Amino acid sequence: MKDTPLSNCERDFLLKAIEEKKRLDGRQTYDYRKIKISFGTDYGCCFVDLGQTRVMAQVSCELVAPKENRPNEGIMFFNIELSPMASPGFEQGRQSELSVKLNRQLERCLRNSKCIDTESLCVVSGEKVWQIRVDVHTLNNDGNLMDAASIAAITALCHFRRPDVSTQGQEVTVYSPEERDPIPLSIYHMPISVSFAFFQQGTYLLVDPCEREERVMDGLLVIAMNKHREICSIQPVESVDLQSPCHRTESQL
């Protein structure tokens, strides 16, 4: 099932409102929607509400063999699930252009920015390391899934605790939470993504576009920064509709 396309009247109305610096939800041009963060009962379970957009992130871990070229570093893995519950345009079990783009953005924002100390995830060099997996599930889509997903992912990583371990030679013992307190991840900084939507060939700019604004925008620029004012990633996206296949250009600082 696909979303009902916008009519010409709706499209013209949205663009006219943007020209007059008005938005459907009453926000100003650079206003961000209200963000609400809540946590589940398990470590690493986080819910983020960005306006009506809602996502859930769950962090898990397991002991695996390290990559051959990085024997002393743990592994970070990100997965985005776009559920039909979030939007009629999402199809169950099928990887879309949008899910690929969101995965790449999370990897650029969180893994490539080195915000997590992956060397601290090494248990036995060349033999055993922790693989940290971040699963992000979309529960409702009202636009700007990128920012909501990145906030949920980094918050869940901060909330997560891995089991404590001990080693004796090549033997690894994993302790339950009852035996030893779980260990938090070593996080250097917290990159936060902010999305800017462009309209009318770059004449107009909005922060945190809603779903209908995304349908009429010409392009999107996602910038991830931390509190030290360091740019962690930049990803420009040329798209008229994030629900459909589109031409994309990407860059990384």
Tab-separated table of C-alpha atoms in Angstrom, residues 1-5 82-92 138-142 211 215 243:
chain	number	residue	atom	x	y	z
A	1	MET	CA	0.000	0.000	0.000
A	2	LYS	CA	1.280	3.456	-0.884
A	3	ASP	CA	0.623	6.881	0.595
A	4	THR	CA	-1.992	8.991	-1.140
A	5	PRO	CA	-0.069	11.522	-3.263
A	82	LEU	CA	10.502	0.850	8.635
A	83	SER	CA	7.234	-0.703	9.757
A	84	PRO	CA	3.945	-0.351	7.820
A	85	MET	CA	2.506	0.654	11.199
A	86	ALA	CA	4.492	3.897	10.911
A	87	SER	CA	3.374	4.770	7.379
A	88	PRO	CA	1.342	3.097	4.610
A	89	GLY	CA	4.282	3.743	2.269
A	90	PHE	CA	6.557	1.358	4.194
A	91	GLU	CA	6.537	-2.307	3.177
A	92	GLN	CA	7.202	-5.126	5.617
A	138	THR	CA	9.773	3.375	13.404
A	139	LEU	CA	6.443	3.490	15.207
A	140	ASN	CA	4.968	6.564	13.536
A	141	ASN	CA	6.264	8.750	10.710
A	142	ASP	CA	5.413	12.436	10.646
A	211	GLU	CA	6.031	14.649	6.603
A	215	ARG	CA	6.898	15.771	0.145
A	243	GLN	CA	9.084	7.764	0.181
